[in-house]
Amino acid sequence: MSHTSSTNPAAESPAHETASQGVGPAHRPPWTFLTNHGHVLITVASNPDMLVQDIAQTVGITPRGTLHILADLEEGGYIHRIKSGRRTHYTVEKHQHFLHPSIAHQEIGELLNFLAPIDGHFRKESP
């Protein structure tokens, strides 16, 4: 059975070809372990003063989609937005718990400590 009618070009390429093409913000694989919400949260935690268009480009989604996700995260209590003129600063509530029942006992800060780089460097666990 052929899957040539797929609109996802990555789905038509074998996995080894996709990986060798340099997956980055401009080229997304057909699936990822984290949702776009998770990627936006990690991006915001890494750079709380990043512009919406830059968050969108980093995650690989549209600015409009990014705004919807930011609204979801704010409504859920995961982030707070502070407007300063035309700029926005985000703060992340690291003690909020994951929504999925299987990991609802875990705080999001644990994930962010592991995945969100600060100034281009990842946080190191303290002993």
PDB file of C-alpha atoms in Angstrom:
ATOM      1  CA  MET A   1       0.000   0.000   0.000  1.00  0.00           C
ATOM      2  CA  SER A   2       1.421   3.366  -1.006  1.00  0.00           C
ATOM      3  CA  HIS A   3       1.191   6.499   1.100  1.00  0.00           C
ATOM      4  CA  THR A   4       1.943   8.946  -1.702  1.00  0.00           C
ATOM      5  CA  SER A   5      -1.172  10.980  -1.004  1.00  0.00           C
ATOM      6  CA  SER A   6       0.291  12.200   2.293  1.00  0.00           C
ATOM      7  CA  THR A   7       0.660  15.955   2.674  1.00  0.00           C
ATOM      8  CA  ASN A   8       3.519  15.529   5.141  1.00  0.00           C
ATOM      9  CA  PRO A   9       6.814  15.326   3.201  1.00  0.00           C
ATOM     10  CA  ALA A  10       8.622  13.858   6.230  1.00  0.00           C
ATOM     11  CA  ALA A  11       6.166  10.950   6.286  1.00  0.00           C
ATOM     12  CA  GLU A  12       7.205  10.001   2.739  1.00  0.00           C
ATOM     13  CA  SER A  13      10.927   9.900   3.542  1.00  0.00           C
ATOM     14  CA  PRO A  14      12.533   6.967   5.326  1.00  0.00           C
ATOM     15  CA  ALA A  15      13.509   7.788   8.921  1.00  0.00           C
ATOM     16  CA  HIS A  16      17.239   7.755   8.150  1.00  0.00           C
ATOM     17  CA  GLU A  17      16.786  10.336   5.376  1.00  0.00           C
ATOM     18  CA  THR A  18      14.733  12.634   7.589  1.00  0.00           C
ATOM     19  CA  ALA A  19      17.313  12.478  10.375  1.00  0.00           C
ATOM     20  CA  SER A  20      20.185  13.202   8.005  1.00  0.00           C
ATOM     21  CA  GLN A  21      18.452  16.333   6.671  1.00  0.00           C
ATOM     22  CA  GLY A  22      19.116  18.201   9.920  1.00  0.00           C
ATOM     23  CA  VAL A  23      15.913  18.435  11.909  1.00  0.00           C
ATOM     24  CA  GLY A  24      15.590  21.953  13.329  1.00  0.00           C
ATOM     25  CA  PRO A  25      13.040  24.684  13.870  1.00  0.00           C
ATOM     26  CA  ALA A  26      12.360  24.987  10.118  1.00  0.00           C
ATOM     27  CA  HIS A  27      11.900  21.219   9.606  1.00  0.00           C
ATOM     28  CA  ARG A  28       9.801  19.246  12.068  1.00  0.00           C
ATOM     29  CA  PRO A  29       9.658  15.454  12.217  1.00  0.00           C
ATOM     30  CA  PRO A  30       6.242  13.794  11.788  1.00  0.00           C
ATOM     31  CA  TRP A  31       5.852  13.438  15.592  1.00  0.00           C
ATOM     32  CA  THR A  32       7.634  14.426  18.806  1.00  0.00           C
ATOM     33  CA  PHE A  33       7.608  13.244  22.409  1.00  0.00           C
ATOM     34  CA  LEU A  34       6.349  16.603  23.702  1.00  0.00           C
ATOM     35  CA  THR A  35       3.294  18.542  22.554  1.00  0.00           C
ATOM     36  CA  ASN A  36       3.497  22.055  21.156  1.00  0.00           C
ATOM     37  CA  HIS A  37       2.311  23.240  24.582  1.00  0.00           C
ATOM     38  CA  GLY A  38       5.364  21.585  26.139  1.00  0.00           C
ATOM     39  CA  HIS A  39       7.705  23.091  23.570  1.00  0.00           C
ATOM     40  CA  VAL A  40       6.253  26.588  24.059  1.00  0.00           C
ATOM     41  CA  LEU A  41       6.579  26.242  27.845  1.00  0.00           C
ATOM     42  CA  ILE A  42      10.217  25.117  27.568  1.00  0.00           C
ATOM     43  CA  THR A  43      10.980  27.955  25.140  1.00  0.00           C
ATOM     44  CA  VAL A  44       9.385  30.551  27.428  1.00  0.00           C
ATOM     45  CA  ALA A  45      11.221  29.144  30.463  1.00  0.00           C
ATOM     46  CA  SER A  46      14.487  29.365  28.517  1.00  0.00           C
ATOM     47  CA  ASN A  47      13.917  32.975  27.448  1.00  0.00           C
ATOM     48  CA  PRO A  48      11.105  34.776  29.334  1.00  0.00           C
ATOM     49  CA  ASP A  49      11.412  37.912  27.182  1.00  0.00           C
ATOM     50  CA  MET A  50      11.178  36.209  23.796  1.00  0.00           C
ATOM     51  CA  LEU A  51       8.777  37.672  21.235  1.00  0.00           C
ATOM     52  CA  VAL A  52       5.770  35.594  20.159  1.00  0.00           C
ATOM     53  CA  GLN A  53       7.074  35.365  16.582  1.00  0.00           C
ATOM     54  CA  ASP A  54      10.421  34.061  17.880  1.00  0.00           C
ATOM     55  CA  ILE A  55       8.701  31.496  20.124  1.00  0.00           C
ATOM     56  CA  ALA A  56       6.666  30.387  17.105  1.00  0.00           C
ATOM     57  CA  GLN A  57       9.755  30.034  14.933  1.00  0.00           C
ATOM     58  CA  THR A  58      11.642  28.119  17.631  1.00  0.00           C
ATOM     59  CA  VAL A  59       8.767  25.672  18.139  1.00  0.00           C
ATOM     60  CA  GLY A  60       7.893  25.470  14.439  1.00  0.00           C
ATOM     61  CA  ILE A  61       4.297  26.683  14.647  1.00  0.00           C
ATOM     62  CA  THR A  62       2.460  29.842  13.605  1.00  0.00           C
ATOM     63  CA  PRO A  63       2.414  32.977  15.764  1.00  0.00           C
ATOM     64  CA  ARG A  64      -1.374  32.628  16.017  1.00  0.00           C
ATOM     65  CA  GLY A  65      -1.010  29.046  17.285  1.00  0.00           C
ATOM     66  CA  THR A  66       1.617  30.264  19.735  1.00  0.00           C
ATOM     67  CA  LEU A  67      -0.782  32.903  21.082  1.00  0.00           C
ATOM     68  CA  HIS A  68      -3.448  30.248  21.636  1.00  0.00           C
ATOM     69  CA  ILE A  69      -0.982  28.038  23.491  1.00  0.00           C
ATOM     70  CA  LEU A  70       0.254  30.947  25.613  1.00  0.00           C
ATOM     71  CA  ALA A  71      -3.377  31.713  26.503  1.00  0.00           C
ATOM     72  CA  ASP A  72      -3.943  28.054  27.464  1.00  0.00           C
ATOM     73  CA  LEU A  73      -0.804  28.035  29.622  1.00  0.00           C
ATOM     74  CA  GLU A  74      -1.815  31.282  31.299  1.00  0.00           C
ATOM     75  CA  GLU A  75      -5.383  30.105  31.896  1.00  0.00           C
ATOM     76  CA  GLY A  76      -4.023  26.884  33.404  1.00  0.00           C
ATOM     77  CA  GLY A  77      -1.788  28.845  35.781  1.00  0.00           C
ATOM     78  CA  TYR A  78       1.470  27.631  34.228  1.00  0.00           C
ATOM     79  CA  ILE A  79       2.654  31.076  33.116  1.00  0.00           C
ATOM     80  CA  HIS A  80       1.941  34.720  33.868  1.00  0.00           C
ATOM     81  CA  ARG A  81       2.376  37.522  31.374  1.00  0.00           C
ATOM     82  CA  ILE A  82       3.595  40.941  32.432  1.00  0.00           C
ATOM     83  CA  LYS A  83       3.193  43.650  29.795  1.00  0.00           C
ATOM     84  CA  SER A  84       5.762  46.427  29.669  1.00  0.00           C
ATOM     85  CA  GLY A  85       4.892  48.752  26.834  1.00  0.00           C
ATOM     86  CA  ARG A  86       4.857  46.635  23.686  1.00  0.00           C
ATOM     87  CA  ARG A  87       6.966  43.877  25.266  1.00  0.00           C
ATOM     88  CA  THR A  88       5.864  40.906  27.328  1.00  0.00           C
ATOM     89  CA  HIS A  89       7.785  39.158  30.092  1.00  0.00           C
ATOM     90  CA  TYR A  90       6.711  35.651  31.069  1.00  0.00           C
ATOM     91  CA  THR A  91       7.101  33.965  34.430  1.00  0.00           C
ATOM     92  CA  VAL A  92       6.688  30.214  34.749  1.00  0.00           C
ATOM     93  CA  GLU A  93       5.008  28.626  37.760  1.00  0.00           C
ATOM     94  CA  LYS A  94       7.314  25.645  38.208  1.00  0.00           C
ATOM     95  CA  HIS A  95       5.292  24.158  41.068  1.00  0.00           C
ATOM     96  CA  GLN A  96       2.257  23.526  38.872  1.00  0.00           C
ATOM     97  CA  HIS A  97       1.566  19.855  38.245  1.00  0.00           C
ATOM     98  CA  PHE A  98       1.243  18.063  34.917  1.00  0.00           C
ATOM     99  CA  LEU A  99      -2.302  17.582  33.650  1.00  0.00           C
ATOM    100  CA  HIS A 100      -2.005  13.954  32.528  1.00  0.00           C
ATOM    101  CA  PRO A 101      -3.202  11.611  35.321  1.00  0.00           C
ATOM    102  CA  SER A 102      -0.198   9.283  35.016  1.00  0.00           C
ATOM    103  CA  ILE A 103       2.235  12.072  35.968  1.00  0.00           C
ATOM    104  CA  ALA A 104      -0.066  14.525  37.750  1.00  0.00           C
ATOM    105  CA  HIS A 105       1.970  14.014  40.937  1.00  0.00           C
ATOM    106  CA  GLN A 106       5.030  15.589  39.237  1.00  0.00           C
ATOM    107  CA  GLU A 107       5.719  19.328  39.046  1.00  0.00           C
ATOM    108  CA  ILE A 108       6.583  20.897  35.683  1.00  0.00           C
ATOM    109  CA  GLY A 109       9.711  22.426  37.220  1.00  0.00           C
ATOM    110  CA  GLU A 110      11.316  18.995  37.170  1.00  0.00           C
ATOM    111  CA  LEU A 111      10.950  18.839  33.384  1.00  0.00           C
ATOM    112  CA  LEU A 112      12.074  22.437  32.937  1.00  0.00           C
ATOM    113  CA  ASN A 113      15.158  21.932  35.106  1.00  0.00           C
ATOM    114  CA  PHE A 114      16.130  19.151  32.755  1.00  0.00           C
ATOM    115  CA  LEU A 115      15.135  20.603  29.365  1.00  0.00           C
ATOM    116  CA  ALA A 116      15.061  24.406  29.524  1.00  0.00           C
ATOM    117  CA  PRO A 117      18.481  25.947  28.858  1.00  0.00           C
ATOM    118  CA  ILE A 118      19.403  29.249  30.494  1.00  0.00           C
ATOM    119  CA  ASP A 119      21.596  31.571  28.422  1.00  0.00           C
ATOM    120  CA  GLY A 120      22.354  28.725  26.022  1.00  0.00           C
ATOM    121  CA  HIS A 121      23.382  26.328  28.815  1.00  0.00           C
ATOM    122  CA  PHE A 122      21.298  23.688  30.513  1.00  0.00           C
ATOM    123  CA  ARG A 123      20.756  23.836  34.254  1.00  0.00           C
ATOM    124  CA  LYS A 124      22.881  21.494  36.293  1.00  0.00           C
ATOM    125  CA  GLU A 125      21.336  19.545  39.120  1.00  0.00           C
ATOM    126  CA  SER A 126      22.605  20.582  42.523  1.00  0.00           C
ATOM    127  CA  PRO A 127      23.933  17.732  44.675  1.00  0.00           C
TER     128      PRO A 127
END
